[in-house]
Amino acid sequence: MRKKIVAGNWKMNNNLEAGIKLAQEVLEKATGNEEAQIVLGTPFIHLNKLAESIVGKKGIEVAAQNCSDKASGAYTGETSAEMVKSTGVNYVILGHSERREYFNETNQELAAKLDLALTNNLVPIFCCGEPLEIREKEEHYAYVKQQLTESLFHLSANDFAKTVIAYEPIWAIGTGKTATSAQAQEMHAELRNHLADHFGQELADTCPILYGGSCKPSNAQEIFAGADVDGGLIGGASLNADDFLAIVNSF
Ligand code: PGA
């Protein structure tokens, strides 16, 4: 059976104290018997503290929200995959649409980030998804498949087997507008077929594909019911421990 994952994406929210408090609340309220792997995607400043106090407890994992496409050197303000790993966390979110849009991340750069993440034993949660105008032109399948082709298809089978994908239609992120469960399932199935064409059915069948975009306690169950929907990447609702855990418990 495929691993189920619900990952929070705090984005640029919570200072050090507030982040520790929120993570502690999630830890306290989690039962440890959740059907889904819980991952907290936090700003860099929280990683080391949470690696020490949270990672591994009740199975909870922590993710960085980015890493550099360079291994090391004179890149002021950047944080490498090796540095992320050295904090003690095991996951990294890569290619979120906000990073693609505001920081001009390209599929090619993301391919380099994936390589560095995997070399440093981080599990990448690779984000993909189309803007509204692409969906309106009905080019969304081709657009998202191309994101996977250009960033993932150079990976070895071994590395691909460690990779998690998050499909996030950009028009659904932070807008309160979710994809319908049918739209999510259709895209996830398309992506899995695309992965199967390249990596083979068996590997494609083990790849968790998460849905992201205005996922909340009231719609998570319906969205997660899709056969190819293996969990969620949760923005706004991950800032509240009860809402986040309600989503985690929606399987
Ligand atoms: P949202 O964000 O849940 O607030 O829509 C999702 C995301 O950007 O990962």
Short mmCIF file of C-alpha atoms and ligand atoms in Angstrom, two decimals:
data_model
loop_
_atom_site.label_atom_id
_atom_site.label_comp_id
_atom_site.label_asym_id
_atom_site.label_seq_id
_atom_site.Cartn_x
_atom_site.Cartn_y
_atom_site.Cartn_z
CA MET A 1 0.00 0.00 0.00
CA ARG A 2 1.16 3.54 -0.71
CA LYS A 3 2.30 5.70 2.15
CA LYS A 4 -0.19 8.39 3.15
CA ILE A 5 1.26 11.75 4.09
CA VAL A 6 -0.25 14.98 5.38
CA ALA A 7 2.32 17.76 5.34
CA GLY A 8 1.79 21.22 6.75
CA ASN A 9 3.32 24.16 4.93
CA TRP A 10 3.58 27.01 7.40
CA LYS A 11 5.06 29.30 4.72
CA MET A 12 6.54 32.48 6.25
CA ASN A 13 4.49 32.31 9.43
CA ASN A 14 5.38 31.77 13.11
CA ASN A 15 8.45 33.20 14.79
CA LEU A 16 10.64 30.80 16.74
CA GLU A 17 8.52 30.77 19.87
CA ALA A 18 5.18 30.53 18.07
CA GLY A 19 6.46 27.75 15.83
CA ILE A 20 7.71 25.66 18.73
CA LYS A 21 4.38 26.17 20.49
CA LEU A 22 2.39 25.07 17.45
CA ALA A 23 4.58 22.02 16.86
CA GLN A 24 4.29 21.04 20.54
CA GLU A 25 0.53 21.32 20.33
CA VAL A 26 0.49 19.05 17.28
CA LEU A 27 2.71 16.57 19.12
CA GLU A 28 0.53 16.63 22.24
CA LYS A 29 -2.72 16.20 20.35
CA ALA A 30 -1.50 13.58 17.88
CA THR A 31 -2.27 10.04 18.98
CA GLY A 32 0.66 8.43 17.22
CA ASN A 33 -1.75 6.06 15.50
CA GLU A 34 -2.62 8.36 12.62
CA GLU A 35 -3.07 6.66 9.28
CA ALA A 36 -1.00 9.34 7.60
CA GLN A 37 2.60 10.34 8.15
CA ILE A 38 2.58 13.83 9.70
CA VAL A 39 5.15 16.28 8.34
CA LEU A 40 5.52 19.90 9.50
CA GLY A 41 7.00 22.16 6.81
CA THR A 42 8.53 25.07 8.69
CA PRO A 43 10.81 28.04 8.09
CA PHE A 44 14.52 27.27 8.45
CA ILE A 45 14.70 28.92 11.88
CA HIS A 46 12.60 26.16 13.43
CA LEU A 47 14.31 23.15 11.94
CA ASN A 48 16.99 22.39 14.49
CA LYS A 49 14.80 23.00 17.53
CA LEU A 50 12.05 20.81 16.11
CA ALA A 51 14.52 18.13 15.06
CA GLU A 52 15.54 17.90 18.71
CA SER A 53 12.11 18.14 20.28
CA ILE A 54 9.64 16.69 17.76
CA VAL A 55 11.16 14.60 14.97
CA GLY A 56 10.46 10.91 15.47
CA LYS A 57 8.05 11.43 18.36
CA LYS A 58 4.70 9.85 17.51
CA GLY A 59 6.19 9.41 14.05
CA ILE A 60 6.16 13.14 13.26
CA GLU A 61 8.64 14.46 10.69
CA VAL A 62 9.72 18.01 9.86
CA ALA A 63 10.47 19.53 6.46
CA ALA A 64 12.33 22.58 5.24
CA GLN A 65 10.39 24.60 2.66
CA ASN A 66 13.31 24.99 0.27
CA CYS A 67 16.99 24.37 -0.22
CA SER A 68 19.60 25.78 -2.57
CA ASP A 69 20.35 24.41 -6.03
CA LYS A 70 24.04 24.81 -5.18
CA ALA A 71 25.98 22.49 -2.88
CA SER A 72 27.95 25.20 -1.02
CA GLY A 73 29.88 28.40 -1.51
CA ALA A 74 29.43 32.14 -1.92
CA TYR A 75 25.63 32.30 -2.16
CA THR A 76 24.67 34.77 0.55
CA GLY A 77 21.38 33.98 2.21
CA GLU A 78 21.06 30.49 0.75
CA THR A 79 20.74 27.25 2.71
CA SER A 80 22.05 24.02 1.22
CA ALA A 81 20.46 20.59 1.34
CA GLU A 82 23.41 19.38 3.37
CA MET A 83 22.77 22.15 5.94
CA VAL A 84 19.09 21.24 6.11
CA LYS A 85 19.97 17.61 6.73
CA SER A 86 22.51 18.61 9.39
CA THR A 87 19.69 20.14 11.49
CA GLY A 88 18.25 16.65 11.94
CA VAL A 89 15.17 16.89 9.71
CA ASN A 90 14.46 14.43 6.93
CA TYR A 91 12.19 16.20 4.44
CA VAL A 92 12.30 19.21 2.15
CA ILE A 93 9.48 20.82 0.15
CA LEU A 94 10.72 21.85 -3.31
CA GLY A 95 9.21 23.86 -6.13
CA HIS A 96 6.23 25.32 -4.33
CA SER A 97 4.34 27.58 -6.74
CA GLU A 98 5.11 30.60 -4.58
CA ARG A 99 8.80 29.92 -5.04
CA ARG A 100 8.33 29.39 -8.76
CA GLU A 101 6.35 32.63 -9.04
CA TYR A 102 8.14 35.03 -6.66
CA PHE A 103 11.66 33.59 -6.85
CA ASN A 104 11.61 32.46 -10.47
CA GLU A 105 12.43 28.83 -9.77
CA THR A 106 12.54 26.87 -12.99
CA ASN A 107 12.03 23.16 -13.65
CA GLN A 108 15.75 22.90 -14.42
CA GLU A 109 16.80 24.51 -11.12
CA LEU A 110 14.40 22.24 -9.33
CA ALA A 111 16.00 19.23 -10.95
CA ALA A 112 19.30 20.35 -9.35
CA LYS A 113 17.61 20.89 -5.97
CA LEU A 114 16.09 17.41 -6.12
CA ASP A 115 19.49 15.89 -6.80
CA LEU A 116 21.06 17.68 -3.85
CA ALA A 117 18.16 16.81 -1.55
CA LEU A 118 18.36 13.13 -2.49
CA THR A 119 22.16 13.03 -2.27
CA ASN A 120 21.82 14.36 1.26
CA ASN A 121 19.16 11.82 2.23
CA LEU A 122 16.30 14.26 2.38
CA VAL A 123 12.89 13.15 1.15
CA PRO A 124 11.80 15.76 -1.41
CA ILE A 125 8.16 16.78 -1.57
CA PHE A 126 8.13 18.06 -5.14
CA CYS A 127 5.33 20.53 -5.87
CA CYS A 128 3.71 20.95 -9.25
CA GLY A 129 0.51 22.57 -10.49
CA GLU A 130 -0.97 24.83 -13.12
CA PRO A 131 -2.12 28.46 -13.06
CA LEU A 132 -5.74 29.29 -13.81
CA GLU A 133 -5.19 30.44 -17.40
CA ILE A 134 -3.59 27.10 -18.27
CA ARG A 135 -6.56 25.21 -16.86
CA GLU A 136 -8.96 27.49 -18.71
CA LYS A 137 -7.13 26.68 -21.95
CA GLU A 138 -7.42 22.99 -21.00
CA GLU A 139 -3.68 22.55 -21.15
CA HIS A 140 -3.29 21.60 -17.50
CA TYR A 141 -2.38 17.95 -17.97
CA ALA A 142 0.41 18.72 -20.45
CA TYR A 143 1.67 21.60 -18.29
CA VAL A 144 1.98 19.61 -15.08
CA LYS A 145 3.38 16.54 -16.84
CA GLN A 146 6.08 18.74 -18.30
CA GLN A 147 7.00 19.93 -14.80
CA LEU A 148 7.51 16.30 -13.80
CA THR A 149 9.39 15.43 -16.97
CA GLU A 150 11.82 18.33 -16.67
CA SER A 151 12.49 18.07 -12.94
CA LEU A 152 12.17 14.36 -12.16
CA PHE A 153 12.77 12.20 -15.20
CA HIS A 154 16.56 12.30 -14.91
CA LEU A 155 16.33 10.58 -11.49
CA SER A 156 17.44 7.00 -11.02
CA ALA A 157 14.72 4.52 -10.10
CA ASN A 158 16.24 4.38 -6.65
CA ASP A 159 16.00 8.14 -6.14
CA PHE A 160 12.56 8.39 -7.67
CA ALA A 161 11.37 5.74 -5.21
CA LYS A 162 12.15 8.17 -2.34
CA THR A 163 10.34 11.13 -3.90
CA VAL A 164 6.93 12.49 -2.90
CA ILE A 165 4.85 14.63 -5.27
CA ALA A 166 2.36 17.32 -4.31
CA TYR A 167 -0.11 18.49 -6.94
CA GLU A 168 -1.28 22.00 -6.13
CA PRO A 169 -3.41 23.83 -8.68
CA ILE A 170 -2.27 27.43 -8.23
CA TRP A 171 -5.82 28.76 -8.49
CA ALA A 172 -6.72 26.74 -5.38
CA ILE A 173 -3.84 27.88 -3.16
CA GLY A 174 -4.96 30.20 -0.39
CA THR A 175 -8.05 31.14 -2.36
CA GLY A 176 -10.64 29.06 -0.54
CA LYS A 177 -11.40 27.47 -3.91
CA THR A 178 -10.51 23.78 -3.90
CA ALA A 179 -10.27 21.51 -6.86
CA THR A 180 -13.22 19.13 -6.76
CA SER A 181 -12.36 15.63 -5.64
CA ALA A 182 -12.91 14.53 -9.26
CA GLN A 183 -10.49 17.17 -10.59
CA ALA A 184 -7.86 16.13 -8.05
CA GLN A 185 -8.30 12.42 -8.75
CA GLU A 186 -8.18 12.94 -12.53
CA MET A 187 -4.94 14.90 -12.36
CA HIS A 188 -3.35 12.48 -9.89
CA ALA A 189 -4.23 9.52 -12.13
CA GLU A 190 -2.80 11.34 -15.18
CA LEU A 191 0.40 12.08 -13.30
CA ARG A 192 0.72 8.51 -12.08
CA ASN A 193 0.32 7.24 -15.66
CA HIS A 194 2.94 9.71 -16.81
CA LEU A 195 5.32 8.48 -14.11
CA ALA A 196 4.53 4.87 -15.04
CA ASP A 197 5.41 5.54 -18.70
CA HIS A 198 8.88 6.57 -17.61
CA PHE A 199 9.65 4.75 -14.36
CA GLY A 200 7.39 1.72 -14.79
CA GLN A 201 4.03 0.93 -13.22
CA GLU A 202 5.39 -0.68 -10.10
CA LEU A 203 7.42 2.37 -9.03
CA ALA A 204 4.69 4.80 -10.07
CA ASP A 205 2.25 2.85 -7.92
CA THR A 206 4.39 3.39 -4.83
CA CYS A 207 4.82 7.17 -5.27
CA PRO A 208 2.69 9.21 -2.86
CA ILE A 209 0.91 12.04 -4.70
CA LEU A 210 -0.50 14.65 -2.31
CA TYR A 211 -3.11 17.27 -3.09
CA GLY A 212 -2.70 20.88 -1.99
CA GLY A 213 -4.88 23.98 -2.28
CA SER A 214 -7.44 25.14 0.29
CA CYS A 215 -7.62 21.72 1.88
CA LYS A 216 -9.44 21.96 5.22
CA PRO A 217 -11.22 19.71 7.72
CA SER A 218 -14.53 20.13 5.88
CA ASN A 219 -13.28 18.93 2.47
CA ALA A 220 -10.27 16.73 3.23
CA GLN A 221 -12.18 13.48 3.52
CA GLU A 222 -13.81 13.90 0.14
CA ILE A 223 -10.54 14.88 -1.56
CA PHE A 224 -8.54 12.08 0.08
CA ALA A 225 -11.14 9.54 -1.06
CA GLY A 226 -9.66 9.64 -4.59
CA ALA A 227 -7.81 6.40 -5.33
CA ASP A 228 -4.69 8.27 -6.42
CA VAL A 229 -4.82 10.97 -3.73
CA ASP A 230 -2.40 9.93 -1.02
CA GLY A 231 -2.69 12.87 1.34
CA GLY A 232 -2.30 16.61 1.36
CA LEU A 233 0.01 19.59 1.50
CA ILE A 234 -1.77 21.99 3.80
CA GLY A 235 -1.10 25.72 3.99
CA GLY A 236 -3.50 27.92 5.96
CA ALA A 237 -5.14 25.09 7.91
CA SER A 238 -1.76 23.80 9.12
CA LEU A 239 -1.37 26.91 11.28
CA ASN A 240 -4.00 25.58 13.66
CA ALA A 241 -3.17 22.28 15.40
CA ASP A 242 -6.79 21.11 15.67
CA ASP A 243 -7.60 21.84 12.03
CA PHE A 244 -4.36 20.26 10.86
CA LEU A 245 -4.93 17.09 12.89
CA ALA A 246 -8.53 16.91 11.74
CA ILE A 247 -7.18 16.83 8.17
CA VAL A 248 -4.59 14.22 9.14
CA ASN A 249 -7.42 12.10 10.50
CA SER A 250 -9.55 12.41 7.38
CA PHE A 251 -8.59 9.06 5.87
P1 PGA B 1 -3.48 26.51 1.29
O1 PGA B 1 -1.96 26.36 0.78
O2 PGA B 1 -3.81 25.21 1.97
O3 PGA B 1 -3.46 27.68 2.22
O4 PGA B 1 -4.29 26.73 0.07
C1 PGA B 1 -1.49 25.16 0.26
C2 PGA B 1 -0.04 25.32 -0.12
O5 PGA B 1 0.33 26.38 -0.62
O6 PGA B 1 0.76 24.39 0.08
#
